[in-house]
Short mmCIF file of C-alpha atoms in Angstrom, two decimals:
data_model
loop_
_atom_site.label_atom_id
_atom_site.label_comp_id
_atom_site.label_asym_id
_atom_site.label_seq_id
_atom_site.Cartn_x
_atom_site.Cartn_y
_atom_site.Cartn_z
CA MET H 1 0.66 104.95 37.75
CA ASN H 2 2.44 103.20 34.85
CA ASN H 3 5.92 103.21 36.83
CA ILE H 4 3.89 100.86 39.47
CA LEU H 5 2.51 98.74 36.75
CA GLN H 6 5.62 98.30 35.13
CA LYS H 7 7.14 97.22 38.64
CA ILE H 8 4.21 94.51 39.16
CA THR H 9 4.04 93.29 36.11
CA SER H 10 8.06 92.50 36.18
CA PHE H 11 7.18 90.96 39.62
CA LEU H 12 4.41 88.82 38.17
CA VAL H 13 6.82 87.19 35.29
CA VAL H 14 9.50 86.62 37.93
CA LEU H 15 7.16 84.36 39.96
CA VAL H 16 4.04 83.52 37.98
CA LEU H 17 5.90 82.56 34.69
CA PRO H 18 7.70 80.28 35.88
CA ALA H 19 4.81 78.32 37.85
CA LEU H 20 2.71 78.67 34.73
CA VAL H 21 5.70 76.61 32.97
CA ILE H 22 5.80 73.86 35.55
CA PHE H 23 2.28 73.88 35.71
CA THR H 24 1.67 73.55 31.78
CA THR H 25 4.78 71.01 31.50
CA VAL H 26 3.44 68.56 34.62
CA HIS H 27 -0.72 68.18 33.60
CA PHE H 28 -0.34 68.86 29.80
CA GLY H 29 2.87 67.11 28.62
CA ASN H 30 4.72 67.26 25.02
CA LYS H 31 2.83 65.95 22.48
CA ARG H 32 4.95 64.58 20.07
CA GLY H 33 2.88 62.25 17.84
CA ILE H 34 4.29 59.64 18.59
CA PRO H 35 3.19 56.33 16.21
CA GLU H 36 0.47 54.55 17.71
CA LYS H 37 2.23 51.34 16.84
CA PHE H 38 5.53 50.29 16.39
CA GLU H 39 5.60 47.89 13.32
CA TYR H 40 8.33 45.49 14.36
CA GLN H 41 9.63 42.87 12.01
CA ASN H 42 11.77 39.71 13.11
CA ARG H 43 14.82 39.75 11.23
CA ALA H 44 14.60 35.88 11.21
CA ASP H 45 11.65 36.16 8.65
CA ILE H 46 13.09 38.77 6.60
CA GLU H 47 16.79 37.04 5.89
CA LYS H 48 16.79 33.98 3.66
CA LYS H 49 17.90 30.80 5.22
CA VAL H 50 20.24 28.47 3.61
CA ASP H 51 19.01 25.04 2.77
CA HIS H 52 21.97 22.96 4.28
CA ALA H 53 20.93 19.55 2.99
CA GLU H 54 22.11 20.37 -0.16
CA PHE H 55 25.53 20.48 0.77
CA GLU H 56 27.48 17.33 -0.17
CA ILE H 57 29.85 17.16 3.32
CA LEU H 58 27.24 17.28 5.35
CA GLN H 59 25.77 13.84 4.19
CA GLN H 60 28.82 11.94 5.55
CA GLU H 61 28.28 9.95 8.72
CA PHE H 62 30.10 11.76 11.54
CA LYS H 63 31.58 9.58 14.36
CA ARG H 64 32.40 12.75 16.49
CA PRO H 65 30.78 16.28 17.30
CA GLN H 66 34.48 17.36 16.52
CA ASP H 67 34.12 15.88 12.67
CA LEU H 68 31.13 18.01 12.00
CA THR H 69 32.53 21.30 13.36
CA ALA H 70 35.22 20.74 11.15
CA ALA H 71 33.31 20.48 8.31
CA CYS H 72 31.08 23.62 9.34
CA LEU H 73 34.32 25.50 9.13
CA SER H 74 35.42 24.23 5.84
CA CYS H 75 33.22 26.34 4.10
CA HIS H 76 32.05 29.08 7.39
CA ASN H 77 35.76 30.09 7.47
CA LYS H 78 37.41 32.29 9.92
CA ARG H 79 34.39 32.26 11.98
CA ASP H 80 36.51 30.17 14.50
CA ASP H 81 38.77 33.02 14.81
CA GLU H 82 35.76 34.99 15.98
CA LEU H 83 34.56 32.97 18.42
CA MET H 84 37.72 31.99 20.00
CA ALA H 85 38.13 35.63 20.81
CA SER H 86 34.33 35.67 22.63
CA ALA H 87 33.63 35.57 26.15
CA HIS H 88 31.33 32.95 25.16
CA TRP H 89 34.27 30.33 24.45
CA ARG H 90 36.98 32.06 26.48
CA TRP H 91 34.48 32.38 29.86
CA GLU H 92 37.20 34.86 30.69
CA ARG H 93 37.76 38.39 29.26
CA GLU H 94 39.92 41.26 30.82
CA THR H 95 38.30 43.90 33.06
CA THR H 96 39.29 46.69 34.73
CA LEU H 97 37.87 46.53 38.15
CA PRO H 98 36.32 49.80 39.91
CA ASN H 99 37.47 51.81 43.04
CA GLY H 100 41.20 51.71 41.42
CA ARG H 101 41.60 47.80 42.24
CA GLY H 102 43.17 47.55 38.89
CA THR H 103 42.91 45.28 35.68
CA VAL H 104 42.24 41.63 36.47
CA THR H 105 41.41 38.78 33.72
CA ILE H 106 37.66 37.26 34.95
CA GLY H 107 34.83 35.30 34.24
CA LYS H 108 32.55 32.73 34.55
CA LYS H 109 35.56 30.38 34.48
CA ASN H 110 37.04 32.03 37.45
CA LEU H 111 34.75 33.89 39.36
CA ILE H 112 33.13 32.84 42.79
CA ASN H 113 29.42 32.95 42.93
CA ASN H 114 26.57 32.33 45.79
CA PHE H 115 25.37 29.20 44.23
CA CYS H 116 27.73 26.70 43.50
CA ALA H 117 30.79 28.57 44.61
CA SER H 118 32.29 28.05 40.94
CA ALA H 119 32.73 26.50 37.88
CA GLU H 120 36.44 25.72 38.59
CA SER H 121 36.85 21.72 39.23
CA ASN H 122 33.94 21.45 38.47
CA ASN H 123 34.03 20.84 35.08
CA GLY H 124 32.14 17.75 34.38
CA SER H 125 28.92 19.55 35.20
CA CYS H 126 29.37 23.08 34.53
CA MET H 127 30.77 23.17 31.38
CA ARG H 128 27.46 21.98 29.68
CA CYS H 129 27.43 25.25 28.94
CA HIS H 130 30.02 25.90 27.46
CA ILE H 131 30.17 26.22 23.73
CA GLY H 132 32.89 23.78 23.46
CA TYR H 133 33.45 19.84 23.85
CA ASP H 134 35.16 18.11 26.45
CA TRP H 135 36.03 20.70 28.54
CA LYS H 136 37.15 18.17 31.54
CA ASP H 137 39.98 19.98 33.03
CA LYS H 138 42.98 22.50 32.70
CA THR H 139 44.21 20.35 29.33
CA PHE H 140 41.19 21.53 27.64
CA ASP H 141 42.81 23.49 24.34
CA PHE H 142 41.23 26.54 23.51
CA GLU H 143 43.18 27.08 20.69
CA ASP H 144 41.94 24.18 18.82
CA PRO H 145 38.80 24.76 16.58
CA THR H 146 37.24 21.89 16.48
CA ASN H 147 37.03 21.88 20.46
CA LEU H 148 33.71 24.61 19.18
CA ASP H 149 30.03 23.57 19.26
CA CYS H 150 28.85 25.42 16.46
CA LEU H 151 25.05 23.03 17.16
CA VAL H 152 24.31 24.25 20.33
CA CYS H 153 23.67 27.56 19.28
CA HIS H 154 22.45 26.67 15.54
CA ASP H 155 20.44 23.84 15.54
CA ASN H 156 17.27 24.37 14.64
CA THR H 157 15.76 21.20 15.12
CA ASP H 158 15.00 21.37 18.77
CA THR H 159 17.06 18.20 18.80
CA TYR H 160 20.31 18.26 19.84
CA LYS H 161 21.09 18.45 23.55
CA LYS H 162 24.70 17.91 25.56
CA ARG H 163 24.18 15.11 28.26
CA LYS H 164 24.19 16.16 32.22
CA GLY H 165 28.02 15.44 33.35
CA GLY H 166 29.43 15.36 29.78
CA ALA H 167 31.19 18.38 30.31
CA GLY H 168 30.14 19.66 27.09
CA MET H 169 29.88 16.76 25.69
CA PRO H 170 26.48 15.06 23.69
CA SER H 171 25.78 11.41 24.34
CA THR H 172 27.40 8.66 22.58
CA ALA H 173 26.73 5.13 21.94
CA GLU H 174 27.86 4.06 25.39
CA ASN H 175 26.54 6.53 27.27
CA ALA H 176 22.79 7.53 26.03
CA THR H 177 19.72 7.69 27.93
CA ALA H 178 16.40 7.96 26.87
CA GLU H 179 16.05 11.69 28.11
CA PHE H 180 20.20 12.35 26.56
CA PRO H 181 19.83 10.20 23.17
CA VAL H 182 23.09 10.04 20.24
CA PRO H 183 22.15 12.85 18.50
CA ASP H 184 21.30 12.58 14.48
CA TYR H 185 24.35 14.81 13.55
CA ASN H 186 23.12 14.98 9.41
CA TYR H 187 19.81 15.98 10.38
CA VAL H 188 21.11 18.45 12.91
CA ALA H 189 23.60 20.16 10.61
CA GLN H 190 21.31 20.20 7.38
CA ASN H 191 18.48 21.74 9.77
CA VAL H 192 20.90 25.07 11.50
CA GLY H 193 19.72 28.35 10.91
CA LYS H 194 20.42 31.35 13.19
CA PRO H 195 20.25 30.85 16.92
CA LEU H 196 16.32 30.22 18.45
CA LYS H 197 15.38 31.38 22.04
CA GLU H 198 15.19 27.94 22.78
CA ASN H 199 19.25 27.62 21.79
CA CYS H 200 19.78 30.80 23.83
CA GLY H 201 17.31 29.22 26.69
CA PHE H 202 19.04 25.86 26.84
CA CYS H 203 21.79 27.27 29.05
CA HIS H 204 20.53 30.75 30.22
CA PHE H 205 17.44 29.64 31.54
CA HIS H 206 19.05 26.79 33.57
CA GLY H 207 21.81 28.64 35.02
CA GLY H 208 22.34 27.25 38.97
CA GLY H 209 21.15 23.63 38.51
CA GLY H 210 17.38 24.03 36.85
CA ASN H 211 14.74 26.19 35.27
CA ASN H 212 15.10 29.91 36.68
CA VAL H 213 16.91 28.93 39.49
CA LYS H 214 19.65 32.08 39.07
CA HIS H 215 18.03 35.12 36.84
CA GLY H 216 14.68 34.92 38.06
CA ASP H 217 13.38 36.64 34.71
CA LEU H 218 14.60 34.33 32.14
CA GLU H 219 12.69 31.02 31.87
CA GLU H 220 11.41 28.07 29.84
CA ALA H 221 7.92 29.66 29.81
CA MET H 222 9.09 32.42 27.84
CA LEU H 223 9.88 30.12 25.06
CA ASN H 224 5.56 30.31 24.74
CA CYS H 225 4.01 33.11 26.71
CA SER H 226 1.72 35.57 27.36
CA ARG H 227 1.95 39.31 26.60
CA TYR H 228 2.07 39.47 30.53
CA VAL H 229 4.73 37.56 30.96
CA ASP H 230 6.70 39.24 28.14
CA VAL H 231 5.47 41.51 26.09
CA HIS H 232 8.80 41.17 23.38
CA MET H 233 8.63 37.29 23.31
CA ALA H 234 5.22 36.30 23.41
CA LYS H 235 4.05 34.03 20.81
CA ALA H 236 0.69 36.33 20.61
CA GLY H 237 3.35 39.75 20.43
CA GLN H 238 6.35 40.43 18.62
CA ASP H 239 7.65 36.31 19.39
CA MET H 240 11.12 37.99 19.15
CA SER H 241 14.01 36.14 20.18
CA CYS H 242 17.04 36.58 22.03
CA ASN H 243 19.32 38.13 19.14
CA ASP H 244 16.52 40.29 17.86
CA CYS H 245 17.68 42.74 20.89
CA HIS H 246 21.18 41.02 21.79
CA LEU H 247 22.75 42.21 18.06
CA THR H 248 25.38 39.77 17.25
CA GLU H 249 28.41 41.00 14.65
CA ARG H 250 31.03 38.35 14.21
CA HIS H 251 29.99 36.24 17.25
CA ASN H 252 30.87 39.39 19.77
CA ILE H 253 27.24 39.12 21.12
CA THR H 254 25.97 42.53 23.03
CA GLY H 255 24.65 42.66 26.55
CA ARG H 256 26.07 42.02 29.88
CA ALA H 257 25.74 39.89 32.85
CA TYR H 258 26.80 41.58 36.09
CA SER H 259 27.94 38.19 37.42
CA VAL H 260 30.46 37.85 35.63
CA SER H 261 31.02 41.38 34.32
CA SER H 262 31.95 44.70 35.46
CA GLU H 263 32.63 47.14 32.84
CA ASN H 264 30.06 49.39 31.35
CA ASN H 265 30.39 48.50 27.66
CA ASN H 266 29.07 46.39 24.88
CA ARG H 267 25.44 46.38 26.35
CA ALA H 268 21.98 46.11 24.90
CA TYR H 269 20.15 49.13 25.71
CA CYS H 270 16.02 49.54 25.43
CA GLU H 271 16.99 52.80 23.89
CA SER H 272 18.47 51.19 21.08
CA CYS H 273 14.87 50.47 19.23
CA HIS H 274 12.48 52.53 21.46
CA THR H 275 14.66 55.49 22.05
CA ASN H 276 15.34 57.86 25.26
CA THR H 277 12.00 59.25 24.51
CA PRO H 278 9.68 56.57 24.00
CA HIS H 279 6.22 58.27 25.99
CA ASN H 280 3.86 60.39 24.72
CA ASP H 281 4.74 62.38 27.89
CA LYS H 282 7.67 64.68 28.80
CA VAL H 283 7.24 64.20 32.08
CA ILE H 284 7.79 60.71 31.88
CA ASP H 285 10.80 61.03 29.41
CA MET H 286 12.24 63.02 31.73
CA HIS H 287 12.41 60.31 34.18
CA ASN H 288 14.85 58.09 31.97
CA HIS H 289 17.28 60.47 33.13
CA LYS H 290 17.49 58.89 36.66
CA VAL H 291 15.62 55.86 36.01
CA ALA H 292 15.98 53.02 34.21
CA CYS H 293 12.95 51.62 31.81
CA GLN H 294 12.98 48.19 33.56
CA THR H 295 11.97 49.99 37.10
CA CYS H 296 8.67 50.43 35.99
CA HIS H 297 8.55 48.12 32.83
CA ILE H 298 9.59 45.06 35.02
CA PRO H 299 7.52 45.72 38.40
CA ILE H 300 7.48 41.47 38.96
CA TYR H 301 9.96 38.59 38.20
CA ALA H 302 9.22 34.92 38.12
CA LYS H 303 5.73 35.53 36.74
CA ALA H 304 5.80 31.95 35.64
CA ASN H 305 8.11 29.45 37.65
CA PRO H 306 9.47 30.24 40.63
CA THR H 307 13.02 31.35 40.80
CA VAL H 308 15.72 30.67 44.19
CA MET H 309 15.76 33.46 46.61
CA TYR H 310 18.03 31.76 49.26
CA TRP H 311 20.48 28.93 49.40
CA ASP H 312 21.90 27.70 52.37
CA TRP H 313 24.81 25.39 52.06
CA SER H 314 25.45 25.27 55.91
CA VAL H 315 22.96 22.56 56.33
CA ALA H 316 23.61 20.41 53.53
CA GLY H 317 25.15 16.34 54.36
CA ARG H 318 22.07 15.51 56.06
CA THR H 319 21.25 11.98 55.04
CA ASP H 320 18.24 9.62 56.72
CA GLU H 321 18.63 6.78 59.21
CA ASN H 322 19.77 4.44 56.59
CA GLY H 323 22.53 6.82 54.91
CA ASN H 324 20.36 7.59 52.18
CA LYS H 325 20.74 11.04 50.53
CA ILE H 326 17.49 13.35 51.57
CA THR H 327 15.15 15.29 49.48
CA GLU H 328 12.51 17.58 50.21
CA TYR H 329 9.46 19.65 48.63
CA ASP H 330 7.86 23.24 49.85
CA VAL H 331 3.93 23.42 48.95
CA ASN H 332 4.83 24.65 45.80
CA HIS H 333 6.31 21.06 45.10
CA LYS H 334 9.98 22.68 44.42
CA TYR H 335 12.79 21.19 46.26
CA SER H 336 13.25 22.82 49.72
CA TYR H 337 16.02 20.67 50.81
CA LEU H 338 18.77 18.68 49.06
CA SER H 339 21.27 16.66 51.07
CA ILE H 340 23.53 17.50 48.41
CA LYS H 341 22.83 20.97 48.39
CA GLY H 342 21.49 22.30 51.56
CA LYS H 343 18.10 24.10 51.82
CA PHE H 344 16.53 26.38 49.43
CA VAL H 345 13.59 29.35 49.39
CA TRP H 346 11.63 29.67 46.57
CA ASP H 347 9.34 32.88 45.79
CA ASP H 348 7.21 33.68 42.52
CA ASN H 349 5.63 37.36 41.52
CA VAL H 350 8.28 38.84 43.12
CA LYS H 351 8.68 42.55 43.83
CA PRO H 352 12.37 43.71 42.90
CA ASP H 353 14.45 45.56 45.26
CA TYR H 354 15.71 48.96 43.81
CA MET H 355 19.53 49.82 43.86
CA TRP H 356 21.65 52.91 41.99
CA PHE H 357 23.07 51.50 39.10
CA ASN H 358 25.80 53.20 36.46
CA GLY H 359 26.43 49.48 34.36
CA THR H 360 29.65 48.95 36.56
CA ALA H 361 29.86 46.14 39.13
CA ASP H 362 33.15 44.89 41.64
CA HIS H 363 33.40 41.65 42.44
CA PHE H 364 34.75 39.29 45.26
CA LEU H 365 37.73 37.78 44.18
CA TYR H 366 40.03 34.45 45.39
CA GLY H 367 42.57 36.33 47.26
CA ASP H 368 39.86 39.28 48.45
CA THR H 369 38.98 38.33 52.72
CA ILE H 370 35.93 39.18 54.42
CA SER H 371 35.14 42.55 55.74
CA GLU H 372 31.58 42.83 56.23
CA ILE H 373 28.94 40.46 56.67
CA PRO H 374 26.91 39.48 54.33
CA VAL H 375 29.55 39.31 52.40
CA LYS H 376 28.70 40.99 48.60
CA ILE H 377 29.95 38.74 46.06
CA ASN H 378 29.30 40.82 43.54
CA THR H 379 28.67 44.68 44.06
CA LEU H 380 26.92 46.93 41.53
CA MET H 381 28.46 50.68 41.70
CA GLY H 382 26.49 53.61 41.74
CA SER H 383 24.97 56.53 43.55
CA TYR H 384 22.48 58.99 42.86
CA GLU H 385 25.37 61.67 42.78
CA ASP H 386 26.69 59.73 39.70
CA GLN H 387 25.93 61.51 36.26
CA ASP H 388 25.81 57.57 34.67
CA SER H 389 23.32 56.14 37.48
CA LYS H 390 19.87 55.14 37.03
CA ILE H 391 17.16 53.53 39.79
CA TRP H 392 17.31 49.71 38.66
CA PRO H 393 15.51 46.34 39.45
CA VAL H 394 17.71 43.50 40.86
CA LYS H 395 17.13 40.56 42.34
CA ILE H 396 19.12 39.42 45.31
CA HIS H 397 19.45 36.14 45.87
CA ARG H 398 21.18 35.37 49.27
CA GLY H 399 22.67 32.52 50.95
CA LYS H 400 24.78 30.81 53.15
CA GLN H 401 28.63 29.53 51.96
CA PRO H 402 31.76 28.08 53.30
CA PHE H 403 34.84 30.26 54.07
CA ASP H 404 38.13 29.83 55.35
CA VAL H 405 38.20 30.69 59.14
CA GLU H 406 41.76 31.33 59.36
CA THR H 407 42.59 33.34 56.08
CA LYS H 408 38.65 34.95 55.76
CA GLU H 409 38.35 33.85 52.18
CA ILE H 410 35.12 32.73 50.51
CA VAL H 411 36.44 28.84 49.36
CA ASN H 412 36.16 26.78 46.09
CA VAL H 413 34.55 23.51 46.31
CA ASN H 414 34.88 20.30 44.08
CA VAL H 415 30.99 19.17 44.28
CA PHE H 416 31.31 17.21 41.03
CA ALA H 417 32.90 14.17 40.17
CA GLU H 418 31.41 11.09 37.86
CA LYS H 419 31.08 8.48 40.82
CA PRO H 420 31.40 8.42 44.61
CA GLY H 421 34.59 8.49 46.20
CA GLN H 422 36.63 10.83 44.62
CA GLY H 423 36.18 13.69 47.47
CA ALA H 424 33.38 15.34 45.49
CA PHE H 425 30.74 16.89 48.00
CA TRP H 426 27.82 15.57 46.07
CA GLU H 427 28.64 12.21 45.89
CA ASP H 428 30.74 12.46 49.46
CA LEU H 429 29.11 14.75 51.48
CA ARG H 430 32.43 15.58 52.88
CA TRP H 431 32.79 19.26 53.06
CA ASP H 432 36.89 19.55 54.06
CA THR H 433 38.00 17.08 51.45
CA ALA H 434 35.18 18.54 48.95
CA ILE H 435 37.32 22.17 49.78
CA GLN H 436 40.69 20.94 50.05
CA ILE H 437 40.33 19.60 46.31
CA GLY H 438 38.17 22.72 44.66
CA MET H 439 41.06 24.93 46.62
CA ALA H 440 44.23 22.79 45.06
CA TYR H 441 42.39 23.58 41.85
CA VAL H 442 42.32 27.17 41.81
CA GLY H 443 45.81 27.17 43.43
CA ARG H 444 44.98 28.78 46.86
CA TYR H 445 46.02 27.76 50.18
CA TYR H 446 43.15 26.10 52.72
CA SER H 447 44.05 26.06 56.66
CA GLY H 448 41.58 23.15 56.66
CA GLN H 449 38.76 24.40 58.86
CA HIS H 450 36.10 26.30 57.51
CA ASP H 451 32.65 27.66 58.46
CA PHE H 452 29.83 29.32 56.93
CA VAL H 453 28.65 33.25 56.25
CA SER H 454 25.97 34.85 54.81
CA THR H 455 26.31 36.06 51.21
CA GLU H 456 24.35 37.94 48.76
CA MET H 457 24.45 38.26 44.53
CA PHE H 458 23.00 41.01 42.60
CA TRP H 459 21.19 40.60 39.56
CA PRO H 460 19.86 43.52 37.62
CA LEU H 461 16.54 42.58 35.96
CA ASN H 462 16.09 42.93 32.13
CA HIS H 463 13.38 40.30 31.06
CA GLN H 464 9.84 39.75 31.53
CA VAL H 465 8.92 43.28 30.61
CA SER H 466 5.04 43.80 31.05
CA PRO H 467 2.70 45.75 28.79
CA LYS H 468 2.09 48.99 29.56
CA GLU H 469 -1.16 48.11 31.38
CA HIS H 470 0.75 46.42 34.27
CA THR H 471 3.83 48.90 34.23
CA LEU H 472 4.03 50.69 37.56
CA LYS H 473 2.02 53.87 38.28
CA CYS H 474 3.14 57.12 40.03
CA THR H 475 2.19 56.27 43.37
CA ASP H 476 4.05 53.07 43.20
CA CYS H 477 6.91 55.23 43.99
CA HIS H 478 5.56 58.75 45.00
CA THR H 479 3.79 58.09 47.73
CA ARG H 480 5.05 57.90 51.74
CA SER H 481 3.73 54.19 52.20
CA GLU H 482 6.40 51.67 53.86
CA ASP H 483 5.14 49.27 50.62
CA GLY H 484 6.14 52.24 48.28
CA ARG H 485 8.82 50.66 45.74
CA LEU H 486 11.69 53.08 46.60
CA ALA H 487 10.76 53.15 50.56
CA ASN H 488 14.02 52.22 50.81
CA LEU H 489 16.20 53.88 48.50
CA ALA H 490 18.33 56.69 50.48
CA GLY H 491 20.32 59.75 49.28
CA PHE H 492 17.77 61.89 47.33
CA TYR H 493 14.69 64.05 47.70
CA LEU H 494 11.69 62.21 46.03
CA PRO H 495 8.60 63.86 45.94
CA GLY H 496 5.39 62.64 47.30
CA ARG H 497 7.96 60.19 49.32
CA ASP H 498 9.99 62.48 51.15
CA TYR H 499 8.86 65.99 53.73
CA ALA H 500 11.26 68.73 53.40
CA LYS H 501 9.61 71.83 55.12
CA GLY H 502 11.15 74.20 53.42
CA VAL H 503 10.69 72.88 49.68
CA ASP H 504 7.22 71.88 50.69
CA TYR H 505 6.59 75.72 52.08
CA THR H 506 8.15 77.30 48.99
CA GLY H 507 5.77 75.72 46.86
CA PHE H 508 3.01 76.44 48.78
CA ALA H 509 4.39 80.24 48.68
CA ILE H 510 4.79 79.83 44.99
CA ILE H 511 1.32 78.59 44.23
CA ILE H 512 -0.47 80.69 46.34
CA ILE H 513 1.82 84.12 44.98
CA SER H 514 0.99 82.83 41.70
CA LEU H 515 -2.63 82.71 42.35
CA LEU H 516 -2.88 85.94 43.99
CA GLY H 517 -0.40 87.94 41.26
CA VAL H 518 -2.74 86.20 38.66
CA VAL H 519 -5.81 88.18 40.43
CA LEU H 520 -4.27 91.39 41.34
CA HIS H 521 -3.26 91.66 38.08
CA SER H 522 -6.76 90.76 36.09
CA VAL H 523 -8.17 93.56 39.04
CA MET H 524 -5.32 96.06 37.69
CA ARG H 525 -6.40 95.90 34.18
CA ILE H 526 -9.65 96.17 35.08
CA VAL H 527 -9.13 99.45 37.13
CA ALA H 528 -6.30 100.94 34.28
CA ARG H 529 -9.31 100.40 31.94
CA LYS H 530 -11.69 102.03 33.64
CA ASN H 531 -9.03 105.23 34.05
#
């Protein structure tokens, strides 16, 4: 009798104990006594601010912004060396591409996109968002420290602006307007400080030609938003600035924009503040192994203002019966057609797409040829089998842009010029001329024949983080509904979404055997006690 009891007990331990462990873990989690509230204090509130109005060198009348930069560097010596080594200044960095494609020097300076195609040959417009002055063409001197624009990042008055079409220059007395007056350099210089979100937003909110056009999760509303729009930047919340997460040392700012980056380094992580076990539930924390924080905490983007989801250059160039350029609007009063840019589709409160992403990306470079349609302008690398990959929410920007019919290359287009008659598309609306100028600028051959091809560009989402009451629920992913968030992400087994007969039957069997084992064990204990 004892021998039989030992065998039955061993059998039950093998089957029942694991089942009980799984049941307890799933249903009760692991309470670790995490504080109810994380006490955050903005660094700007605890760091002493120097009163620059006391410095005599800033009392002089500055005729050029470059003279002000020289005054800044007379005290902040060697800061120019730091800045001139940064990607914000160089707009490029040496990068090793995935898939053995070698090491290249790439960045915003020379990469293709599917918005305005490229910054190259369009310096007058695009370089408004460069941290320098007067980058008009290839003659720009990257080694001259007075070309650095200190104010664009450190102005704390919200009065300093670079003018449109000025190649990074502020207005002068000759070209000033009511919208872009000549800056009061003395006033601004005497009121500088650590960068505010307004400084970062000047460029990062308006990339692509307008508010929230590119990213979808970075826009003007975040300067004064509710916790629903962004729990970190909300005025009624932590009121954080960009550099509270994008930590900076010697002017090297952490963070990666995978429209222009490839490598998995120098990134800003949620875990840097929250750790990789921030929940009061072990099962939810276990998701961090394969699910990015952003996946659950950014359930929608473009919460306040819409973002561009589709941009079709192929229909650009149309004019009215008098030859005038056309502007048309959609029902939400956003431009849906521009003669100079083509057709647009905007959307707000958008559900992200989801991809496996390991922090590296590939790019379609000059010289690459079209091998698949739609063309992936950038490719986020990753897979379920890759131990560094996580499920990530992504904005996919789709469009149509010109390519060379003969060489199968995506072409660069000269879109900007200061006046008509110089061949720029925005002025003259002639594709062949604009492409010829753009390709000559980047040193590429153009056959003279172009057409348009569908393209995609992928933007990992990191901002507009929702408060916990608006995050995804378990059933948003673990469901067999076609509307499930991960319905289209294949290559792995997802409980609640996928049906695997062997797995399901094994699970049912373990549950039934466990219950029977408990009952049998109880009965045998009763019998043994009576005996």
